Tab-separated table of C-alpha atoms in Angstrom:
chain	number	residue	atom	x	y	z
M	1	UNK	CA	41.265	29.734	8.692
M	2	UNK	CA	44.443	27.625	8.679
M	3	UNK	CA	44.375	23.921	7.887
M	4	UNK	CA	44.566	23.120	11.611
M	5	UNK	CA	41.274	24.925	12.252
M	6	UNK	CA	39.730	23.304	9.160
M	7	UNK	CA	40.679	19.961	10.676
M	8	UNK	CA	39.274	20.926	14.046
M	9	UNK	CA	35.960	22.159	12.653
M	10	UNK	CA	35.367	19.071	10.506
M	11	UNK	CA	36.985	16.354	12.583
M	12	UNK	CA	39.039	15.307	9.554
M	13	UNK	CA	42.764	14.745	10.303
M	14	UNK	CA	45.187	17.203	8.683
M	15	UNK	CA	46.914	14.352	6.825
M	16	UNK	CA	43.584	13.307	5.285
M	17	UNK	CA	42.805	16.896	4.268
M	18	UNK	CA	46.224	17.122	2.568
M	19	UNK	CA	45.488	13.861	0.763
M	20	UNK	CA	42.164	15.216	-0.533
M	21	UNK	CA	43.975	18.414	-1.636
M	22	UNK	CA	46.595	16.395	-3.549
M	23	UNK	CA	43.862	14.275	-5.139
M	24	UNK	CA	42.010	17.421	-6.193
M	25	UNK	CA	38.856	16.478	-4.279
M	26	UNK	CA	39.182	19.603	-2.147
M	27	UNK	CA	40.016	22.942	-3.861
M	28	UNK	CA	43.240	24.601	-2.765
M	29	UNK	CA	43.048	27.351	-0.178
M	30	UNK	CA	44.099	30.928	-0.907
M	31	UNK	CA	47.881	31.271	-0.759
M	32	UNK	CA	49.103	33.086	2.357
M	33	UNK	CA	52.870	33.140	2.018
M	34	UNK	CA	55.095	30.499	0.465
M	35	UNK	CA	53.944	27.441	2.388
M	36	UNK	CA	50.607	28.304	3.997
M	37	UNK	CA	47.061	28.563	2.678
M	38	UNK	CA	43.849	29.978	4.053
M	39	UNK	CA	40.580	28.043	3.924
M	40	UNK	CA	36.980	29.207	4.255
M	41	UNK	CA	33.492	27.884	4.874
M	42	UNK	CA	33.284	26.424	1.353
M	43	UNK	CA	36.119	24.074	2.318
M	44	UNK	CA	34.343	23.088	5.508
M	45	UNK	CA	31.210	22.288	3.543
M	46	UNK	CA	33.011	20.357	0.814
M	47	UNK	CA	35.009	18.391	3.373
M	48	UNK	CA	31.883	17.414	5.267
M	49	UNK	CA	30.305	16.284	2.013
M	50	UNK	CA	33.335	14.144	1.124
M	51	UNK	CA	33.451	12.595	4.582
M	52	UNK	CA	29.741	11.865	4.557
M	53	UNK	CA	29.974	10.174	1.167
M	54	UNK	CA	33.030	8.155	2.213
M	55	UNK	CA	32.072	7.185	5.743
M	56	UNK	CA	28.268	7.066	5.630
M	57	UNK	CA	27.718	6.514	1.924
M	58	UNK	CA	30.473	3.940	1.654
M	59	UNK	CA	31.695	5.393	-1.644
M	60	UNK	CA	35.193	4.867	-2.982
M	61	UNK	CA	37.262	7.993	-3.591
M	62	UNK	CA	36.780	7.395	-7.330
M	63	UNK	CA	33.009	7.500	-6.855
M	64	UNK	CA	33.315	10.599	-4.663
M	65	UNK	CA	35.263	12.254	-7.457
M	66	UNK	CA	32.490	11.480	-9.953
M	67	UNK	CA	29.883	12.992	-7.658
M	68	UNK	CA	31.973	16.113	-7.121
M	69	UNK	CA	32.517	16.396	-10.886
M	70	UNK	CA	28.771	16.318	-11.405
M	71	UNK	CA	28.435	19.205	-8.965
M	72	UNK	CA	30.286	21.410	-11.457
M	73	UNK	CA	27.996	20.659	-14.453
M	74	UNK	CA	25.036	22.970	-13.962
M	75	UNK	CA	24.848	24.353	-17.523
M	76	UNK	CA	23.077	21.434	-19.288
M	77	UNK	CA	19.753	21.719	-17.519
M	78	UNK	CA	18.804	20.206	-14.225
M	79	UNK	CA	17.636	16.809	-15.452
M	80	UNK	CA	20.985	16.277	-17.178
M	81	UNK	CA	22.941	17.334	-14.114
M	82	UNK	CA	20.925	15.248	-11.691
M	83	UNK	CA	21.181	12.272	-14.060
M	84	UNK	CA	24.956	12.617	-14.201
M	85	UNK	CA	25.240	12.698	-10.427
M	86	UNK	CA	22.798	9.813	-10.198
M	87	UNK	CA	24.793	7.666	-12.592
M	88	UNK	CA	28.048	8.355	-10.761
M	89	UNK	CA	26.420	7.076	-7.583
M	90	UNK	CA	25.435	3.737	-9.104
M	91	UNK	CA	27.480	0.693	-8.198
M	92	UNK	CA	27.887	-1.640	-11.159
M	93	UNK	CA	25.416	-4.518	-11.177
M	94	UNK	CA	25.971	-8.117	-12.117
M	95	UNK	CA	24.948	-8.830	-15.706
M	96	UNK	CA	21.190	-9.424	-15.503
M	97	UNK	CA	19.189	-12.033	-17.381
M	98	UNK	CA	17.256	-11.002	-20.469
M	99	UNK	CA	14.040	-12.084	-18.724
M	100	UNK	CA	14.589	-9.658	-15.843
M	101	UNK	CA	15.585	-6.863	-18.208
M	102	UNK	CA	12.296	-7.330	-20.040
M	103	UNK	CA	10.402	-7.461	-16.774
M	104	UNK	CA	11.886	-4.107	-15.735
M	105	UNK	CA	11.013	-2.576	-19.113
M	106	UNK	CA	7.436	-3.847	-18.823
M	107	UNK	CA	7.138	-2.465	-15.288
M	108	UNK	CA	8.362	0.983	-16.341
M	109	UNK	CA	5.939	0.945	-19.274
M	110	UNK	CA	3.080	0.072	-16.983
M	111	UNK	CA	4.045	2.818	-14.522
M	112	UNK	CA	4.583	5.336	-17.338
M	113	UNK	CA	7.904	6.377	-15.796
M	114	UNK	CA	10.555	8.216	-17.759
M	115	UNK	CA	13.800	6.287	-17.192
M	116	UNK	CA	16.457	6.418	-19.927
M	117	UNK	CA	16.656	3.253	-22.016
M	118	UNK	CA	20.378	2.924	-21.311
M	119	UNK	CA	20.129	3.947	-17.658
M	120	UNK	CA	22.323	1.620	-15.594
M	121	UNK	CA	19.488	1.582	-13.059
M	122	UNK	CA	17.571	-0.796	-15.314
M	123	UNK	CA	20.330	-3.392	-15.028
M	124	UNK	CA	20.708	-2.733	-11.306
M	125	UNK	CA	17.029	-3.478	-10.752
M	126	UNK	CA	17.050	-6.480	-13.105
M	127	UNK	CA	20.096	-7.942	-11.335
M	128	UNK	CA	18.416	-7.401	-7.944
M	129	UNK	CA	15.364	-9.325	-9.186
M	130	UNK	CA	17.667	-12.073	-10.488
M	131	UNK	CA	19.290	-12.369	-7.056
M	132	UNK	CA	15.873	-13.147	-5.574
M	133	UNK	CA	15.153	-15.711	-8.285
M	134	UNK	CA	18.510	-17.370	-7.531
M	135	UNK	CA	17.264	-18.112	-3.998
M	136	UNK	CA	14.057	-19.635	-5.341
M	137	UNK	CA	12.104	-16.586	-4.094
M	138	UNK	CA	10.868	-14.615	-7.059
M	139	UNK	CA	9.225	-11.280	-6.270
M	140	UNK	CA	5.605	-11.538	-7.387
M	141	UNK	CA	4.220	-8.903	-9.749
M	142	UNK	CA	1.842	-7.389	-7.195
M	143	UNK	CA	4.602	-7.018	-4.598
M	144	UNK	CA	6.961	-5.482	-7.157
M	145	UNK	CA	4.234	-3.048	-8.130
M	146	UNK	CA	3.637	-2.130	-4.469
M	147	UNK	CA	7.370	-1.440	-4.086
M	148	UNK	CA	7.406	0.651	-7.253
M	149	UNK	CA	4.392	2.748	-6.311
M	150	UNK	CA	5.835	3.473	-2.872
M	151	UNK	CA	9.243	4.214	-4.414
M	152	UNK	CA	7.577	6.570	-6.872
M	153	UNK	CA	6.066	8.533	-3.988
M	154	UNK	CA	9.468	8.747	-2.320
M	155	UNK	CA	11.212	9.848	-5.507
M	156	UNK	CA	8.579	12.527	-6.029
M	157	UNK	CA	9.006	13.748	-2.442
M	158	UNK	CA	12.798	13.786	-2.893
M	159	UNK	CA	12.614	15.858	-6.068
M	160	UNK	CA	9.926	18.193	-4.695
M	161	UNK	CA	12.264	18.966	-1.780
M	162	UNK	CA	15.143	20.055	-4.058
M	163	UNK	CA	16.120	23.722	-3.759
M	164	UNK	CA	15.871	25.925	-6.875
M	165	UNK	CA	19.566	26.782	-7.062
M	166	UNK	CA	21.157	24.159	-9.369
M	167	UNK	CA	24.414	23.747	-7.433
M	168	UNK	CA	22.545	23.393	-4.149
M	169	UNK	CA	20.159	20.926	-5.783
M	170	UNK	CA	22.973	18.753	-7.127
M	171	UNK	CA	24.744	18.684	-3.790
M	172	UNK	CA	21.501	17.720	-2.135
M	173	UNK	CA	20.906	14.969	-4.703
M	174	UNK	CA	24.387	13.588	-4.082
M	175	UNK	CA	23.860	13.573	-0.347
M	176	UNK	CA	20.230	12.426	-0.218
M	177	UNK	CA	20.489	9.773	-2.904
M	178	UNK	CA	23.152	7.975	-0.904
M	179	UNK	CA	22.445	8.955	2.686
M	180	UNK	CA	18.681	8.761	2.266
M	181	UNK	CA	19.015	5.043	1.522
M	182	UNK	CA	19.764	3.843	5.062
M	183	UNK	CA	16.906	6.063	6.289
M	184	UNK	CA	14.470	4.387	3.932
M	185	UNK	CA	15.799	0.897	4.623
M	186	UNK	CA	15.520	1.335	8.393
M	187	UNK	CA	11.974	2.647	7.985
M	188	UNK	CA	11.062	-0.299	5.741
M	189	UNK	CA	12.251	-2.758	8.375
M	190	UNK	CA	10.304	-0.863	11.038
M	191	UNK	CA	7.297	-1.004	8.741
M	192	UNK	CA	7.794	-4.762	8.490
M	193	UNK	CA	8.070	-5.077	12.279
M	194	UNK	CA	4.894	-3.064	12.732
M	195	UNK	CA	3.033	-5.087	10.087
M	196	UNK	CA	4.250	-8.336	11.658
M	197	UNK	CA	2.986	-7.203	15.080
M	198	UNK	CA	-0.427	-6.431	13.559
M	199	UNK	CA	-0.651	-9.675	11.575
M	200	UNK	CA	0.672	-12.109	14.173
M	201	UNK	CA	0.099	-10.335	17.492
M	202	UNK	CA	2.739	-9.334	20.022
M	203	UNK	CA	4.093	-12.152	22.236
M	204	UNK	CA	5.031	-11.679	25.884
M	205	UNK	CA	8.732	-12.160	25.184
M	206	UNK	CA	10.469	-9.738	22.832
M	207	UNK	CA	13.070	-11.130	20.432
M	208	UNK	CA	16.661	-10.884	21.662
M	209	UNK	CA	18.214	-7.559	20.766
M	210	UNK	CA	21.706	-7.732	19.423
M	211	UNK	CA	24.786	-6.085	20.829
M	212	UNK	CA	25.563	-2.962	18.854
M	213	UNK	CA	29.019	-4.172	17.849
M	214	UNK	CA	30.049	-7.556	16.574
A	1	UNK	CA	23.240	-36.799	-4.953
A	2	UNK	CA	26.984	-36.689	-4.316
A	3	UNK	CA	28.757	-33.489	-3.330
A	4	UNK	CA	29.974	-33.061	-6.913
A	5	UNK	CA	26.392	-32.873	-8.187
A	6	UNK	CA	25.434	-30.557	-5.333
A	7	UNK	CA	28.249	-28.288	-6.481
A	8	UNK	CA	27.150	-28.516	-10.080
A	9	UNK	CA	23.495	-27.749	-9.330
A	10	UNK	CA	24.275	-24.714	-7.148
A	11	UNK	CA	27.409	-23.360	-8.783
A	12	UNK	CA	29.160	-23.430	-5.393
A	13	UNK	CA	32.677	-24.957	-5.502
A	14	UNK	CA	33.123	-28.248	-3.626
A	15	UNK	CA	35.761	-26.679	-1.355
A	16	UNK	CA	33.282	-23.951	-0.331
A	17	UNK	CA	30.561	-26.536	0.342
A	18	UNK	CA	32.990	-28.458	2.573
A	19	UNK	CA	33.808	-25.230	4.408
A	20	UNK	CA	30.093	-24.577	5.054
A	21	UNK	CA	29.721	-28.186	6.270
A	22	UNK	CA	32.653	-27.778	8.695
A	23	UNK	CA	31.220	-24.468	9.928
A	24	UNK	CA	27.829	-26.095	10.491
A	25	UNK	CA	26.037	-23.717	8.134
A	26	UNK	CA	25.022	-26.637	5.921
A	27	UNK	CA	23.660	-29.825	7.570
A	28	UNK	CA	25.640	-32.997	6.933
A	29	UNK	CA	24.446	-35.330	4.208
A	30	UNK	CA	23.319	-38.888	4.902
A	31	UNK	CA	26.330	-41.201	5.379
A	32	UNK	CA	26.913	-43.506	2.400
A	33	UNK	CA	29.940	-45.538	3.351
A	34	UNK	CA	32.939	-44.444	5.390
A	35	UNK	CA	33.913	-41.300	3.469
A	36	UNK	CA	30.959	-40.330	1.292
A	37	UNK	CA	27.656	-38.612	1.983
A	38	UNK	CA	24.453	-38.170	0.017
A	39	UNK	CA	22.732	-34.795	-0.283
A	40	UNK	CA	19.184	-33.899	-1.270
A	41	UNK	CA	17.090	-30.953	-2.385
A	42	UNK	CA	17.095	-29.444	1.118
A	43	UNK	CA	20.858	-29.005	0.771
A	44	UNK	CA	20.438	-27.362	-2.606
A	45	UNK	CA	17.912	-24.945	-1.146
A	46	UNK	CA	19.993	-24.138	1.941
A	47	UNK	CA	23.116	-23.660	-0.135
A	48	UNK	CA	21.344	-21.253	-2.466
A	49	UNK	CA	20.088	-19.306	0.546
A	50	UNK	CA	23.590	-19.061	2.019
A	51	UNK	CA	25.080	-17.961	-1.279
A	52	UNK	CA	22.361	-15.394	-1.829
A	53	UNK	CA	22.907	-13.929	1.638
A	54	UNK	CA	26.693	-13.880	1.204
A	55	UNK	CA	26.984	-12.721	-2.385
A	56	UNK	CA	23.851	-10.630	-2.886
A	57	UNK	CA	23.094	-9.703	0.687
A	58	UNK	CA	26.706	-8.953	1.550
A	59	UNK	CA	26.394	-10.664	4.932
A	60	UNK	CA	29.363	-12.010	6.852
A	61	UNK	CA	29.324	-15.720	7.650
A	62	UNK	CA	28.609	-14.778	11.276
A	63	UNK	CA	25.497	-12.892	10.183
A	64	UNK	CA	24.474	-15.788	7.913
A	65	UNK	CA	24.747	-18.088	10.903
A	66	UNK	CA	22.436	-15.845	12.938
A	67	UNK	CA	19.859	-15.839	10.155
A	68	UNK	CA	20.026	-19.620	9.832
A	69	UNK	CA	19.680	-19.962	13.612
A	70	UNK	CA	16.518	-17.884	13.475
A	71	UNK	CA	15.128	-20.282	10.882
A	72	UNK	CA	15.074	-22.983	13.553
A	73	UNK	CA	13.070	-20.974	16.150
A	74	UNK	CA	9.477	-21.362	15.050
A	75	UNK	CA	7.982	-22.247	18.448
A	76	UNK	CA	7.799	-18.750	20.031
A	77	UNK	CA	5.188	-17.311	17.686
A	78	UNK	CA	5.765	-15.708	14.358
A	79	UNK	CA	6.406	-12.154	15.548
A	80	UNK	CA	9.177	-13.399	17.816
A	81	UNK	CA	10.746	-15.479	15.078
A	82	UNK	CA	10.585	-12.773	12.462
A	83	UNK	CA	12.001	-10.281	14.968
A	84	UNK	CA	14.917	-12.575	15.723
A	85	UNK	CA	15.728	-12.969	12.048
A	86	UNK	CA	15.292	-9.235	11.568
A	87	UNK	CA	17.694	-8.367	14.364
A	88	UNK	CA	20.325	-10.766	13.059
A	89	UNK	CA	20.200	-8.973	9.730
A	90	UNK	CA	20.900	-5.545	11.226
A	91	UNK	CA	24.372	-4.127	10.804
A	92	UNK	CA	25.486	-2.220	13.893
A	93	UNK	CA	24.937	1.522	13.624
A	94	UNK	CA	27.153	4.325	14.811
A	95	UNK	CA	26.095	5.639	18.224
A	96	UNK	CA	23.319	8.137	17.442
A	97	UNK	CA	22.745	11.491	19.079
A	98	UNK	CA	20.080	11.804	21.763
A	99	UNK	CA	18.264	14.339	19.560
A	100	UNK	CA	17.908	11.868	16.694
A	101	UNK	CA	16.857	9.092	19.054
A	102	UNK	CA	14.074	11.310	20.344
A	103	UNK	CA	13.099	12.281	16.822
A	104	UNK	CA	12.732	8.605	15.896
A	105	UNK	CA	10.631	7.924	18.998
A	106	UNK	CA	8.382	10.899	18.178
A	107	UNK	CA	7.994	9.711	14.585
A	108	UNK	CA	6.989	6.196	15.661
A	109	UNK	CA	4.509	7.664	18.152
A	110	UNK	CA	2.992	9.814	15.452
A	111	UNK	CA	2.732	6.852	13.070
A	112	UNK	CA	1.373	4.581	15.803
A	113	UNK	CA	3.832	1.855	14.790
A	114	UNK	CA	4.719	-1.026	17.061
A	115	UNK	CA	8.527	-1.147	17.144
A	116	UNK	CA	10.217	-2.538	20.259
A	117	UNK	CA	11.739	0.140	22.514
A	118	UNK	CA	15.105	-1.607	22.441
A	119	UNK	CA	14.959	-2.511	18.747
A	120	UNK	CA	18.364	-1.790	17.196
A	121	UNK	CA	16.443	-0.374	14.230
A	122	UNK	CA	15.751	2.761	16.241
A	123	UNK	CA	19.466	3.469	16.549
A	124	UNK	CA	20.049	2.525	12.911
A	125	UNK	CA	17.486	5.088	11.792
A	126	UNK	CA	18.707	7.726	14.260
A	127	UNK	CA	22.313	7.261	13.085
A	128	UNK	CA	21.192	7.534	9.448
A	129	UNK	CA	19.484	10.839	10.258
A	130	UNK	CA	22.637	12.001	12.043
A	131	UNK	CA	24.720	11.225	8.943
A	132	UNK	CA	22.535	13.617	6.960
A	133	UNK	CA	22.851	16.306	9.639
A	134	UNK	CA	26.638	15.898	9.533
A	135	UNK	CA	26.590	16.999	5.879
A	136	UNK	CA	24.510	20.060	6.744
A	137	UNK	CA	21.468	18.478	5.060
A	138	UNK	CA	18.911	17.599	7.673
A	139	UNK	CA	15.896	15.620	6.461
A	140	UNK	CA	12.844	17.812	6.975
A	141	UNK	CA	9.903	16.438	8.943
A	142	UNK	CA	7.552	16.306	5.967
A	143	UNK	CA	10.073	14.386	3.851
A	144	UNK	CA	10.795	11.954	6.685
A	145	UNK	CA	7.060	11.405	7.077
A	146	UNK	CA	6.696	10.766	3.335
A	147	UNK	CA	9.478	8.175	3.539
A	148	UNK	CA	7.877	6.549	6.578
A	149	UNK	CA	4.415	6.337	5.047
A	150	UNK	CA	5.800	4.791	1.858
A	151	UNK	CA	7.977	2.427	3.906
A	152	UNK	CA	4.927	1.440	5.938
A	153	UNK	CA	3.109	0.460	2.748
A	154	UNK	CA	6.096	-1.623	1.661
A	155	UNK	CA	6.425	-3.334	5.042
A	156	UNK	CA	2.725	-4.171	4.983
A	157	UNK	CA	3.010	-5.599	1.468
A	158	UNK	CA	6.070	-7.630	2.527
A	159	UNK	CA	4.283	-9.142	5.521
A	160	UNK	CA	1.042	-9.736	3.615
A	161	UNK	CA	3.065	-11.779	1.093
A	162	UNK	CA	4.485	-14.124	3.765
A	163	UNK	CA	3.401	-17.759	3.448
A	164	UNK	CA	1.506	-19.340	6.351
A	165	UNK	CA	4.101	-22.013	7.117
A	166	UNK	CA	6.432	-20.537	9.770
A	167	UNK	CA	9.676	-22.007	8.427
A	168	UNK	CA	8.866	-20.884	4.913
A	169	UNK	CA	7.922	-17.444	6.235
A	170	UNK	CA	11.189	-17.036	8.133
A	171	UNK	CA	13.238	-18.088	5.141
A	172	UNK	CA	11.333	-15.621	3.027
A	173	UNK	CA	11.884	-12.855	5.588
A	174	UNK	CA	15.611	-13.573	5.621
A	175	UNK	CA	15.803	-13.456	1.856
A	176	UNK	CA	13.411	-10.569	1.182
A	177	UNK	CA	14.583	-8.336	4.006
A	178	UNK	CA	18.087	-8.324	2.555
A	179	UNK	CA	17.576	-8.951	-1.149
A	180	UNK	CA	14.488	-6.763	-1.343
A	181	UNK	CA	16.615	-3.759	-0.374
A	182	UNK	CA	18.462	-3.329	-3.684
A	183	UNK	CA	15.116	-3.744	-5.464
A	184	UNK	CA	13.598	-0.908	-3.465
A	185	UNK	CA	16.667	1.301	-3.758
A	186	UNK	CA	16.834	0.895	-7.546
A	187	UNK	CA	13.120	1.703	-7.790
A	188	UNK	CA	13.561	4.772	-5.585
A	189	UNK	CA	16.291	6.096	-7.862
A	190	UNK	CA	14.109	5.403	-10.899
A	191	UNK	CA	11.289	7.246	-9.124
A	192	UNK	CA	13.679	10.168	-8.617
A	193	UNK	CA	14.705	10.093	-12.283
A	194	UNK	CA	11.068	10.070	-13.362
A	195	UNK	CA	10.170	12.898	-10.970
A	196	UNK	CA	13.173	14.910	-12.155
A	197	UNK	CA	12.094	14.459	-15.791
A	198	UNK	CA	8.600	15.709	-14.891
A	199	UNK	CA	9.793	18.658	-12.819
A	200	UNK	CA	12.611	19.891	-15.044
A	201	UNK	CA	11.751	18.546	-18.505
A	202	UNK	CA	13.821	16.160	-20.600
A	203	UNK	CA	16.799	17.718	-22.426
A	204	UNK	CA	17.931	16.637	-25.900
A	205	UNK	CA	21.139	15.125	-24.559
A	206	UNK	CA	20.901	12.254	-22.080
A	207	UNK	CA	23.393	12.162	-19.216
A	208	UNK	CA	26.458	9.994	-19.863
A	209	UNK	CA	25.834	6.403	-18.892
A	210	UNK	CA	28.590	4.738	-16.963
A	211	UNK	CA	30.498	1.622	-17.945
A	212	UNK	CA	29.148	-1.328	-16.036
A	213	UNK	CA	32.472	-2.140	-14.429
A	214	UNK	CA	34.969	0.220	-12.865
């Protein structure tokens, strides 16, 4: 297909497609004459992935590039490849306190989880715990453990659902790691609403719903 | 304490404190002469909450104002109050497809959860599912159910941990709903890393860790 049809099928403007081509995020099409190129379904798929990561995942183009790079490293074993993609998806955390770092290490020991000692996720979690402490609302050990056990079930379900083909698996990791987050967060808030209804009872008047735009 | 000490104790610049006072986000201090005011621990606590919501929670000042407003509505019953705070914390979602809306309704029916029919969370979840579909990676029913069941456990643990005092509970909801999210998301990714290590084995070479700043 020509670039115009690629644009039509993906909803991405031609100018944006050309930008991704120049930036090397999207592979070139097959040359068809001096100034034209032909694109195929692999371009449609890659373009949809980029757009999903940018618009839904909120990633910068630099982060998108890291994820796409990881998609091409399938020769080091799956755990290496998934870890590389995972790390590229991590937003840098504020420097955590030593106390929270130790708390995270103790939690992982207790759970028996394999998480690399230099994984940036450790600092991300420690910084998130620090942010709660800064409000005067520390997360108690039993609540943190409840979060971790539920998160462990989700992580296991995520990994069990990965396809066998490495490239497919990495693409799925890139998409689900980011785009699965708003799914989980919405479900958690629904779970809170449901638990609140059960604990406190349902009043006659519902809370005001908000307009969808602000 | 004077405003200078308030600034020192919270790490918030005096100019920012004055801005919050002008915007009505922070209650005025007690007048002490024509041009000075005295602040107390309630100001420290409120200021820390605002900063946590802005810096860690990523909320706009308009959203912070909605959360603070909810803190003052403790006379309609707890479920109403928590729902109001909850709704203020929701970022508007893209307009979801009818198919995803129906899928969310069917899921909630199956779970037996009480979530208001006009809760914006339904559209948030439906739009998140649509974003996955747009990448060609629909979330399968069994995976969605695994997410929901884990999220239900988390929501129940969150609500069980609420203090009895309504104002304290609402403040805790505002803080934990937002600042609990990065905790859960980091744990989910750790759960994925652990599950990946168990499914695929741990290679000799760890994946490259990323610099903490970009």
